[in-house]
Structure formats: C-alpha cells, structure tokens
Short mmCIF file of N, CA and C in Angstrom, two decimals:
data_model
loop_
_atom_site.label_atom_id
_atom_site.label_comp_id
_atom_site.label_asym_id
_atom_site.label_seq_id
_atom_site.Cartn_x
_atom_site.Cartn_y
_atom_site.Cartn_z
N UNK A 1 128.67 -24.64 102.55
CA UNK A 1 128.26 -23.33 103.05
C UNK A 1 127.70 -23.50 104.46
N UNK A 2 128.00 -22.77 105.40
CA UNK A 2 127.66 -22.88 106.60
C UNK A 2 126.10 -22.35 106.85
N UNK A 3 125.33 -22.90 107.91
CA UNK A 3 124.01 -22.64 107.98
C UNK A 3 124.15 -21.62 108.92
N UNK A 4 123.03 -20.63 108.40
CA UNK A 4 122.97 -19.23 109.34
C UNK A 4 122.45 -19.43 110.42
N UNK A 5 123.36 -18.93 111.61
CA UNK A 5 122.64 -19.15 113.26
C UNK A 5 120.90 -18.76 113.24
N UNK A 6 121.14 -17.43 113.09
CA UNK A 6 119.38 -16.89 112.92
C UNK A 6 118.72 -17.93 112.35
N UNK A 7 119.07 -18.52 111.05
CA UNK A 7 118.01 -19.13 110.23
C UNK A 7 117.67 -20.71 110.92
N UNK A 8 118.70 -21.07 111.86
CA UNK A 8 118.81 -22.16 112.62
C UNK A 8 118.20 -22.25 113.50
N UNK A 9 117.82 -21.01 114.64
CA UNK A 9 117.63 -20.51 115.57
C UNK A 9 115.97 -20.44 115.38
N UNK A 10 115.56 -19.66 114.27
CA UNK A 10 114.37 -19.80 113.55
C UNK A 10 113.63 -21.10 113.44
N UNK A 11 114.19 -22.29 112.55
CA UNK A 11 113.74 -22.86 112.00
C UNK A 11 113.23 -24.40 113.10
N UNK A 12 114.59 -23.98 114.53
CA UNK A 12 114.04 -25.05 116.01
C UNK A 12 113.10 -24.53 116.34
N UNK A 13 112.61 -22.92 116.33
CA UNK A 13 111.76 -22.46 116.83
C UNK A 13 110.48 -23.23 116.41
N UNK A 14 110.14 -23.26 115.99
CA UNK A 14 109.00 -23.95 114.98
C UNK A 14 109.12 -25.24 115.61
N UNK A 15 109.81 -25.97 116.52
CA UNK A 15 109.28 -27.50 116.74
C UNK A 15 108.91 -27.00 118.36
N UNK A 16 107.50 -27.44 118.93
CA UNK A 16 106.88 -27.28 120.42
C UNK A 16 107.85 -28.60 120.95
N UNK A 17 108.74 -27.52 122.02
CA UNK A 17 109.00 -28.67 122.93
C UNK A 17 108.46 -28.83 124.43
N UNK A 18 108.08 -29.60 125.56
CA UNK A 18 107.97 -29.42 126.19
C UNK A 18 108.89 -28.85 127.25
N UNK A 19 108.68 -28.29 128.65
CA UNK A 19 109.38 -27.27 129.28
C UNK A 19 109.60 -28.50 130.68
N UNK A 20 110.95 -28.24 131.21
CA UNK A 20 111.41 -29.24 132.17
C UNK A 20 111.76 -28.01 133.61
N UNK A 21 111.57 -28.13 134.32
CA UNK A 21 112.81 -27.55 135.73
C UNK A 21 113.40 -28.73 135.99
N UNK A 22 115.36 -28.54 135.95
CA UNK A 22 116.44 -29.02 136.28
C UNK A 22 116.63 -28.60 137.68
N UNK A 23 116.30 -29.40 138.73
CA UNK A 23 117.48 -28.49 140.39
C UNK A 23 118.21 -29.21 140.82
N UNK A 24 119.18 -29.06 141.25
CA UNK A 24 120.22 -29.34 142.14
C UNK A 24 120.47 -29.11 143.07
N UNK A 25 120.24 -29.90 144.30
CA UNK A 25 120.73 -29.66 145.62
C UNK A 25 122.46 -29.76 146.21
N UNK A 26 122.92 -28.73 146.35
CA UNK A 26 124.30 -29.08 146.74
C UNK A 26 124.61 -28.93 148.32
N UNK A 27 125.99 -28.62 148.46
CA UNK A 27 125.54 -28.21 150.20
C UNK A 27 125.47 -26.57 150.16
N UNK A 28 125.41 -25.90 149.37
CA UNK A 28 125.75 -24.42 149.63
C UNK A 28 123.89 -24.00 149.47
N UNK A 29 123.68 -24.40 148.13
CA UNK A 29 122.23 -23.94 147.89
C UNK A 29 121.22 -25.07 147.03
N UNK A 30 120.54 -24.35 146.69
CA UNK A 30 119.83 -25.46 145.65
C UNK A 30 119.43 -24.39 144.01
N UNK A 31 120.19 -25.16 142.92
CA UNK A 31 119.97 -24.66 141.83
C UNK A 31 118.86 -25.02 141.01
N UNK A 32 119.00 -23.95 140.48
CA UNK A 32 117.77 -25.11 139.28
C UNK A 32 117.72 -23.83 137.91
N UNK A 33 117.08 -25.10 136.62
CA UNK A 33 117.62 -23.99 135.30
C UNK A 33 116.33 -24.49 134.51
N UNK A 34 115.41 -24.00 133.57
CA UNK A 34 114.60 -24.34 132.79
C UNK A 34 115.37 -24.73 131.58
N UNK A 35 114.47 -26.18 131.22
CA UNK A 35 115.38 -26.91 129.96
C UNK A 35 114.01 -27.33 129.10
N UNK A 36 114.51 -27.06 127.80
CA UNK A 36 113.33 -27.42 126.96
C UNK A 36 114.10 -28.85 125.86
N UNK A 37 115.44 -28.60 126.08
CA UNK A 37 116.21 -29.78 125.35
C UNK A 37 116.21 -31.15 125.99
N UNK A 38 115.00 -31.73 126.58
CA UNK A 38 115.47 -33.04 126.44
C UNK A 38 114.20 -34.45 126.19
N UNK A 39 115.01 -35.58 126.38
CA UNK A 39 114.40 -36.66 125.65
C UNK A 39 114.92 -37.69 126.56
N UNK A 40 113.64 -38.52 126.27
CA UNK A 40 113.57 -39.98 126.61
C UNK A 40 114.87 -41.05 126.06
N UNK A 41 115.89 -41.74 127.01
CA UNK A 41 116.45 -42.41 126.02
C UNK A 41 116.65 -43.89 125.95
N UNK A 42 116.13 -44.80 126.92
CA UNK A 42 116.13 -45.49 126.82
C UNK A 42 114.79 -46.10 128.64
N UNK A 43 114.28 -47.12 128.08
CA UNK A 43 113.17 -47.15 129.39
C UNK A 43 113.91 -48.46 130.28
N UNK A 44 114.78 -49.22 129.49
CA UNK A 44 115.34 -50.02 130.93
C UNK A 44 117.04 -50.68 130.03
N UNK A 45 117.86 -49.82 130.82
CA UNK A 45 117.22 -48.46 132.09
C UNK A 45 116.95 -47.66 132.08
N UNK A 46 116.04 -46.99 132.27
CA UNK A 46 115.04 -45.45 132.32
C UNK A 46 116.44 -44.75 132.63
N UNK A 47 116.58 -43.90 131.19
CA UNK A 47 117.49 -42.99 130.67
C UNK A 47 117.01 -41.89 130.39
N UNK A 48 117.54 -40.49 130.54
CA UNK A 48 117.22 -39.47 129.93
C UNK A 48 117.96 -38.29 129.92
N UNK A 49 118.23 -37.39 128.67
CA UNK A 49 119.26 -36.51 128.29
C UNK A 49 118.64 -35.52 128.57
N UNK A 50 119.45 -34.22 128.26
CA UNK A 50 119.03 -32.73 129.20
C UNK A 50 120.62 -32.10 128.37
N UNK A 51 119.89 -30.97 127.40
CA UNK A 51 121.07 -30.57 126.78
C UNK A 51 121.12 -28.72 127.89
N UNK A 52 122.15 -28.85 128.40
CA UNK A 52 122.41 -27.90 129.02
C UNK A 52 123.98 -26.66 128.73
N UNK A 53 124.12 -25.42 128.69
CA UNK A 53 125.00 -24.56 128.36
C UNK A 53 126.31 -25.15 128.80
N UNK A 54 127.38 -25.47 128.16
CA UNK A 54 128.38 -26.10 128.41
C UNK A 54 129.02 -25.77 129.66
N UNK A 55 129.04 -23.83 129.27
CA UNK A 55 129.76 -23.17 130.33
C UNK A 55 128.77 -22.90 131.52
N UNK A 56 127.62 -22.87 131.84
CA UNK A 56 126.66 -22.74 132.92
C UNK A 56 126.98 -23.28 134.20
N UNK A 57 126.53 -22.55 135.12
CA UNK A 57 126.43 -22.87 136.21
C UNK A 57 125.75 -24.52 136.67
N UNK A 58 124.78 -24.59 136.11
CA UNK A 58 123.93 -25.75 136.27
C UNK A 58 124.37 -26.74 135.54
N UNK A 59 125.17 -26.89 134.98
CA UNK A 59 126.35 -28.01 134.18
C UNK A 59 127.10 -28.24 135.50
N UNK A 60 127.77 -26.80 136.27
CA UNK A 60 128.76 -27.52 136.53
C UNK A 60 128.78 -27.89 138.17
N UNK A 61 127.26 -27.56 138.70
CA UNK A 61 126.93 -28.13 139.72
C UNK A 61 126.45 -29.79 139.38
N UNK A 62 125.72 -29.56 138.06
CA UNK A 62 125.18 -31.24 138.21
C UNK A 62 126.29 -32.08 138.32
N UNK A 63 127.07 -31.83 137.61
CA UNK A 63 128.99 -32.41 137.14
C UNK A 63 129.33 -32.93 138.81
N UNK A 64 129.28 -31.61 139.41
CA UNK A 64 129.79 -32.01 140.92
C UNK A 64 129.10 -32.44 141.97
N UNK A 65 127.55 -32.34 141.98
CA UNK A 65 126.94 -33.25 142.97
C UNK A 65 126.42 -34.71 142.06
N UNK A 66 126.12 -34.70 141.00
CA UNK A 66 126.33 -36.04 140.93
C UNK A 66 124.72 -36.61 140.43
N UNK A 67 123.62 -35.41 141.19
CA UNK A 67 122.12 -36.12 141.33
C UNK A 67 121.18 -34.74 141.22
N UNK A 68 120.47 -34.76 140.96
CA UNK A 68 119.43 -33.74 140.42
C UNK A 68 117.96 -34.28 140.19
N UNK A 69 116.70 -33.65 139.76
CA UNK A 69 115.43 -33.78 139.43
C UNK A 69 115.27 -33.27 138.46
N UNK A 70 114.27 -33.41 137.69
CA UNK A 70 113.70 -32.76 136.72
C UNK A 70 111.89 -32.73 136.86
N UNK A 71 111.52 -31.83 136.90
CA UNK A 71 110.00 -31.76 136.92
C UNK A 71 109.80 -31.20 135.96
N UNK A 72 108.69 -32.09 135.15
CA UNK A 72 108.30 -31.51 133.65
C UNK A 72 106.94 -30.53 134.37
N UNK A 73 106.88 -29.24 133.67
CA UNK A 73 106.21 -28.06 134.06
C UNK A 73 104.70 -28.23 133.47
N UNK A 74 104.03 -27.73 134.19
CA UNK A 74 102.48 -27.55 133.96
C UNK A 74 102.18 -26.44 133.39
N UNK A 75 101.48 -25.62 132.83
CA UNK A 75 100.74 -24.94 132.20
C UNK A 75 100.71 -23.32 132.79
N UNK A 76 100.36 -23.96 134.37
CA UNK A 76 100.26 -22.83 135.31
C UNK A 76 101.78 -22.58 135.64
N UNK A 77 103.12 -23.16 135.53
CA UNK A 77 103.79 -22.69 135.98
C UNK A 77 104.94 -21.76 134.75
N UNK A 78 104.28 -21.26 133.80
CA UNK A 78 104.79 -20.16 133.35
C UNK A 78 105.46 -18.86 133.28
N UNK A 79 104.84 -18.76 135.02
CA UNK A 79 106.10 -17.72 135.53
C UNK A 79 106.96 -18.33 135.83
N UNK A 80 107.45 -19.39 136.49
CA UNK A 80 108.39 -20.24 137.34
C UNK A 80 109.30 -20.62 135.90
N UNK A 81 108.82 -20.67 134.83
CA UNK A 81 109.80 -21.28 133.74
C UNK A 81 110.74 -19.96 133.17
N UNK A 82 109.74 -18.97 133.10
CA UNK A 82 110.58 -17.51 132.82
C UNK A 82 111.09 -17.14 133.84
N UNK A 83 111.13 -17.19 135.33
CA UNK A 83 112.19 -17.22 136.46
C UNK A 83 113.73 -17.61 136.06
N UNK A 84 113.26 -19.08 135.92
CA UNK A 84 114.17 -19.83 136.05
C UNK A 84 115.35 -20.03 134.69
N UNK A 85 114.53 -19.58 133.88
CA UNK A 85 115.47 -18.93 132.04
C UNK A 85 116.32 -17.56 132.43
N UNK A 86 115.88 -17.16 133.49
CA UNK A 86 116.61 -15.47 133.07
C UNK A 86 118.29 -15.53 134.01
N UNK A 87 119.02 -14.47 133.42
CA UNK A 87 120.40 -14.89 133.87
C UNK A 87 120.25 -14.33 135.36
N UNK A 88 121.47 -14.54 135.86
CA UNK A 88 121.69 -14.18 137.43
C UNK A 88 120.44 -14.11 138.46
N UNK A 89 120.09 -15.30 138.22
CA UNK A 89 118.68 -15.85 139.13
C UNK A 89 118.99 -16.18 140.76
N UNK A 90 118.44 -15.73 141.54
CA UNK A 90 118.52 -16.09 143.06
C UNK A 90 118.42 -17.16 143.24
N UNK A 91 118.80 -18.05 144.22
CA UNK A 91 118.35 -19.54 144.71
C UNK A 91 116.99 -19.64 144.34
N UNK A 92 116.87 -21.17 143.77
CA UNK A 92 115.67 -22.17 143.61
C UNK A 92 114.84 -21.56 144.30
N UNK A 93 114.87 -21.76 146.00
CA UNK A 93 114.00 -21.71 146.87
C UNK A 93 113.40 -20.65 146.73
N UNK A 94 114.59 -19.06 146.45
CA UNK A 94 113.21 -17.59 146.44
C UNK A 94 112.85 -17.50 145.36
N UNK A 95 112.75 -18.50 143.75
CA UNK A 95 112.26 -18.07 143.08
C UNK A 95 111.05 -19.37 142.98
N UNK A 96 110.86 -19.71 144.19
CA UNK A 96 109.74 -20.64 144.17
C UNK A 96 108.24 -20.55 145.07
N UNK A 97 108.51 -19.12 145.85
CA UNK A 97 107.92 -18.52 147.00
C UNK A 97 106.18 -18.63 146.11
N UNK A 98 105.86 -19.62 147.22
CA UNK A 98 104.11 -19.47 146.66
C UNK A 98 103.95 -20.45 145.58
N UNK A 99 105.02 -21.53 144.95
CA UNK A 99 104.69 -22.35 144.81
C UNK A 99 105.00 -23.75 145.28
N UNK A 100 104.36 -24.41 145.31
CA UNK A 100 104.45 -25.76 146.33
C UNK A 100 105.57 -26.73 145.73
N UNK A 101 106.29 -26.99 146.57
CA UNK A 101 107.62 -28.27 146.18
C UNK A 101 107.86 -28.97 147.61
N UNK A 102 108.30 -30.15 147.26
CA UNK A 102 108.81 -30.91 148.05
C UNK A 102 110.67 -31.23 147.31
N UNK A 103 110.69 -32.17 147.95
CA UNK A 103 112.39 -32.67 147.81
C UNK A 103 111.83 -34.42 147.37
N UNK A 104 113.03 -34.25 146.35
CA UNK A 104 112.92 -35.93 145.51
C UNK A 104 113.54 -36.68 146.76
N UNK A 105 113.24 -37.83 146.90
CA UNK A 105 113.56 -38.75 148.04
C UNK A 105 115.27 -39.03 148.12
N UNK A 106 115.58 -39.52 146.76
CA UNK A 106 116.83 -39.73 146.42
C UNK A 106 117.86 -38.10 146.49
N UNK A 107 117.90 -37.61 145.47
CA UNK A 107 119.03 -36.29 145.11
C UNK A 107 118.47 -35.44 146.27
N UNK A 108 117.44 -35.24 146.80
CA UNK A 108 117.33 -34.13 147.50
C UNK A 108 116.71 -33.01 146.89
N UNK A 109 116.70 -32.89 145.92
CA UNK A 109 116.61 -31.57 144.66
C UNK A 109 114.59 -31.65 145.02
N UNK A 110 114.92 -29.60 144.58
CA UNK A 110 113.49 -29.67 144.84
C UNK A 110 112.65 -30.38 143.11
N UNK A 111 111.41 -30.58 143.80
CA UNK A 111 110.32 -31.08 142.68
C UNK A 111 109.10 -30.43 142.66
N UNK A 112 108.67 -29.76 141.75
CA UNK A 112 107.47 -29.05 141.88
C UNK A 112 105.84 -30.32 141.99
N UNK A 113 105.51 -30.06 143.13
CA UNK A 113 104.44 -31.01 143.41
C UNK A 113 103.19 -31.01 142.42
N UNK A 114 103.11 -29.58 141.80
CA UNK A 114 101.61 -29.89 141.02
C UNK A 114 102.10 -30.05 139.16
N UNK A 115 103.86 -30.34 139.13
CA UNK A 115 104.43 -31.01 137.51
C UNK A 115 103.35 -31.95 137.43
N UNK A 116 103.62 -32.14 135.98
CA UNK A 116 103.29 -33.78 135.21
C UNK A 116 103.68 -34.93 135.77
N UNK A 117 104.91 -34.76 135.98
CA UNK A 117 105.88 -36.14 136.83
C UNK A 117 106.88 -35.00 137.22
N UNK A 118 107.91 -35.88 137.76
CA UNK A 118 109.08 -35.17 138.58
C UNK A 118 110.07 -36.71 138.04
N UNK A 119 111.58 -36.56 138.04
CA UNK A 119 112.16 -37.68 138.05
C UNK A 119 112.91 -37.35 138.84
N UNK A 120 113.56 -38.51 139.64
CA UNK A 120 114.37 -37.98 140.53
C UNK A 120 115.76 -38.93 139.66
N UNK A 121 117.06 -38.00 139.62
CA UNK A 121 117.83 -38.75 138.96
C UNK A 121 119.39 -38.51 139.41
N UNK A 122 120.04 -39.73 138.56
CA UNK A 122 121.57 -39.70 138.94
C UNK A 122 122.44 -39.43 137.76
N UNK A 123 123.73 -38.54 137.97
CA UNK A 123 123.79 -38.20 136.46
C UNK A 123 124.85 -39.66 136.26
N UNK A 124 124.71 -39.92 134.62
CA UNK A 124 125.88 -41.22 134.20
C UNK A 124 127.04 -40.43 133.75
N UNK A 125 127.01 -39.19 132.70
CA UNK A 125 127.80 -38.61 132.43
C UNK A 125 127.76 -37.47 131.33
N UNK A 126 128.20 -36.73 131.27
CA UNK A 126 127.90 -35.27 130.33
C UNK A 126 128.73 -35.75 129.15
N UNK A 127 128.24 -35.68 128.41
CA UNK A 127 128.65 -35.69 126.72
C UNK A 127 128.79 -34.42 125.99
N UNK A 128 129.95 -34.17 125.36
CA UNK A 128 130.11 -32.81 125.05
C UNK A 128 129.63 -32.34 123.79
N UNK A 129 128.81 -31.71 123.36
CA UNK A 129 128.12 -31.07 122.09
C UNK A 129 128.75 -29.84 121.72
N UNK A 130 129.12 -29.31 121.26
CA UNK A 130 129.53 -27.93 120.83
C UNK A 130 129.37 -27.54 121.73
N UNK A 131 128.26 -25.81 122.15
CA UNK A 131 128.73 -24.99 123.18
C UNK A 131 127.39 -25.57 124.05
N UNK A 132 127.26 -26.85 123.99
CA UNK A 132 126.41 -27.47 125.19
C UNK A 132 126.50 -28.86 125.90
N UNK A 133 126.32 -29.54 126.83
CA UNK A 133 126.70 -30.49 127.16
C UNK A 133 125.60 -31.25 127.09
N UNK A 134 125.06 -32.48 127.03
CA UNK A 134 124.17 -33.42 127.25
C UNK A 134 124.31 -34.11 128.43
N UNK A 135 123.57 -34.12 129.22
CA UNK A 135 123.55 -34.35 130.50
C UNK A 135 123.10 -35.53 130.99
N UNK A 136 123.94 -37.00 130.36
CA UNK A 136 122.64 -38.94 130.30
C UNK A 136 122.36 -38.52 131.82
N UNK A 137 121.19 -38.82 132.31
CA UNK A 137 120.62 -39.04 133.56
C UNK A 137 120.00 -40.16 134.04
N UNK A 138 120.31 -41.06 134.84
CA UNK A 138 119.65 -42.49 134.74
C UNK A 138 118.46 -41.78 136.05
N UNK A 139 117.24 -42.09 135.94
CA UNK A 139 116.07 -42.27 136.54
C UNK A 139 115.95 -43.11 137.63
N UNK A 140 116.09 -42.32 139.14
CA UNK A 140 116.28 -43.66 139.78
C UNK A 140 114.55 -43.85 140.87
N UNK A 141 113.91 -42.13 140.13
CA UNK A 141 112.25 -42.13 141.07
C UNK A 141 111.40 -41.43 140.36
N UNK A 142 110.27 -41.82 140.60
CA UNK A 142 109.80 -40.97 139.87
C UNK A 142 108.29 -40.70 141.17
N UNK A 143 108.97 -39.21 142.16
CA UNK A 143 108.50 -38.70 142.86
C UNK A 143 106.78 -38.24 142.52
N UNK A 144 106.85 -37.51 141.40
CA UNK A 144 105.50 -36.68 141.21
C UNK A 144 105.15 -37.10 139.82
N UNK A 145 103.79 -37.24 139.83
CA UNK A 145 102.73 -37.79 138.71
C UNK A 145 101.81 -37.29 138.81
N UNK A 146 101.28 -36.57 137.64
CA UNK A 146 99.77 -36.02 137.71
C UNK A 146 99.39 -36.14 136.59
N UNK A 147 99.07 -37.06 135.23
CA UNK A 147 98.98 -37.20 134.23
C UNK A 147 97.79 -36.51 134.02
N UNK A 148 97.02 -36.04 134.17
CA UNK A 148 95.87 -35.52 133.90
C UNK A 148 96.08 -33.79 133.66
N UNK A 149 97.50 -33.02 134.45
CA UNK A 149 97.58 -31.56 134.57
C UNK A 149 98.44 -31.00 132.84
N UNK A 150 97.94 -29.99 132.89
CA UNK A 150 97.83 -29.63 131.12
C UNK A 150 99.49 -28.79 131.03
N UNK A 151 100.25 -29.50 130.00
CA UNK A 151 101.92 -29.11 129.67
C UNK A 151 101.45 -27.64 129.45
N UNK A 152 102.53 -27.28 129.90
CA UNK A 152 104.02 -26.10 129.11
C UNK A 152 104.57 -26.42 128.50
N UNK A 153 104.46 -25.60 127.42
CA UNK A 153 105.45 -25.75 126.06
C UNK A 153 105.94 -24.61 125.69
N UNK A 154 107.18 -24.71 125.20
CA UNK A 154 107.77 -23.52 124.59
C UNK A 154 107.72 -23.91 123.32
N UNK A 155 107.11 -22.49 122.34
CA UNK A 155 107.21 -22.56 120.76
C UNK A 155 107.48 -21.38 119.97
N UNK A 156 108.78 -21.24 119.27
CA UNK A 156 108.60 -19.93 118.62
C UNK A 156 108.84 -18.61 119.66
N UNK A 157 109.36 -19.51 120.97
CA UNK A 157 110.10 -18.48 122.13
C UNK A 157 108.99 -17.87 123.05
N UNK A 158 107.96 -18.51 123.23
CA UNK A 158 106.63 -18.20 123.98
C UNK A 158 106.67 -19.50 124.68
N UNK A 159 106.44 -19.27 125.77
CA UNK A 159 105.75 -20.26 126.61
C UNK A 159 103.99 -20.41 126.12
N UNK A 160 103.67 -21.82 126.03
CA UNK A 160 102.53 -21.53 125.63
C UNK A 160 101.66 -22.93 126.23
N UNK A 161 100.06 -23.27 126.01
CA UNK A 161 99.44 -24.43 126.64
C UNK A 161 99.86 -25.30 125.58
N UNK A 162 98.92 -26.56 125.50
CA UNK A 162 98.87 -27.65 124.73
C UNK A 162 98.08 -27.11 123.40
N UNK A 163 97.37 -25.93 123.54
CA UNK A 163 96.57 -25.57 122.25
C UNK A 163 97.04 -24.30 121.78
N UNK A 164 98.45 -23.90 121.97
CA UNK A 164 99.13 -23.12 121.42
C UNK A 164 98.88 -21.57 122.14
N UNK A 165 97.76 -21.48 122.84
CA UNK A 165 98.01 -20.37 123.63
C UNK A 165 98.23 -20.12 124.70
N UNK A 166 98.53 -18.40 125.08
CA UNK A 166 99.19 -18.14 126.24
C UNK A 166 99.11 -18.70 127.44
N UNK A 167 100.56 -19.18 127.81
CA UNK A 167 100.24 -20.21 129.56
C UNK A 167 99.57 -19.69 130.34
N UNK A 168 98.97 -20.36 131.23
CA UNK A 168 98.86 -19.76 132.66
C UNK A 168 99.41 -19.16 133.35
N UNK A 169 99.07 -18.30 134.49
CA UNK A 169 100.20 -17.90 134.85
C UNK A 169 100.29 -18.08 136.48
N UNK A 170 100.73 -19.26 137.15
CA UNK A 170 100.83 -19.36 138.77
C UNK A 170 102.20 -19.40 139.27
#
C-alpha cells in the first residue's frame, strides 16, 4: 500500500532541521534558495549533500557553474529564509538589502557574514532522487564561523529558535 503524501509530509514535519542559504554566483546574477535538506557526509574529504527540486532553477545553475556556498542561517535571519523559500524571487543581492554578506573566496557566491559558518564549495555531482536531486558538495572553505550565534530551524513548517520558538526577525 502506498504511503500518503500528506501523512508523509506530516510525519518529516515533526523532525527540526536546521535552515541553510544555497547561492550561486554565475555570470548573469547571483542565485540563492533556502534548504533545510542537508547533511554532513563525510569529514575527509569534507563532504556535504543538499537535497534540492530536481526541476528548479537552483539545481540547474549549481549543475552549470559548478561552485556555490552554503551559509547555515542564524536565528535573526528568518526573514531572509522566508525570502529565499518563496517562488519567483528577485536576485540574491535585492533580497539581501540590509543584510551584511560578503563573497566566499573560492565560488564567489554570496555568504551571509553573521551565519553559524558559511562553506564555500565545489559541486562533485547531483544524484538523482525522485522529484529531487542531491547535490554531493566537496567543501573547499570554510569562510564564516560564529559558533556562539543561535540556529534557525524549521519545524512543523515554522521557522523557529533552538527552543522551539518564534525566530527572530532581521
């Protein structure tokens, strides 16, 4: 018997994952997509997956430039994560107005300066999942560190702190 989407849909809800910004610098613009799908996969070599919409835009820029960042999100940046989730989003850059980024040394891609960390990375290759791709990313910097600034998490379809309530909002 096949498992019900809703009841599926439901039942991930219930696991807190933490909240990532994906960007991509290409030559036209710079993209970027909020990802709550990914994981650590191996530390040498510092590996890491990023399950992204098969058919998306941000699949198929990473596909073609090759290199991207990921900045795992802070607490305060709760608007910037619901920006960056909603469809037909403007460039990175105007939906970043007023908050502080630099560029990863390597990809170019922006990095939000006051994340947890930032990685700056190269993609190895997209692995195909049903209607999403997995995105291996080998780690080639790791630009921004602030171990001390308090996660974003998405749970149950809320952005939320480390103690389950409502994010910040910068």
């Amino acid at each position: 018997m096949p498992v019900d989407p809703a009841a599926f849909a439901t039942a991930l809800a219930q696991h807190a994952a933490g909240v990532c910004l994906l960007t991509v610098r290409d030559d036209i613009d710079d993209v970027g997509t909020t990802v709550s799908s990914v994981m650590s996969v191996s530390a040498s070599p510092p590996l890491v997956a990023v399950g992204l919409a098969a058919e998306g835009y941000p699949a198929e820029v990473l596909e073609e430039v090759g290199t991207g960042a990921l900045t795992v999100l802070a607490a305060e940046h709760a608007i910037v994560a619901s920006r960056f989730a909603s469809a037909g989003r403007p460039s990175a850059r105007h939906l970043l107005e007023q908050v502080p980024w630099t560029r990863a040394p390597g990809s170019g891609a922006i990095v939000l300066s006051a994340g947890l960390a930032a990685l700056d990375c190269r993609l190895e290759r997209l692995v195909e999942a049903g209607d999403h791709v997995l995105a291996l990313l080998a780690v080639e910097d790791v630009p921004v560190l602030n171990p001390g600034a308090r996660p974003l998490l998405r749970l149950r379809g809320r952005f939320v702190d480390e103690a389950g309530g409502a994010a910040g909002r910068g």
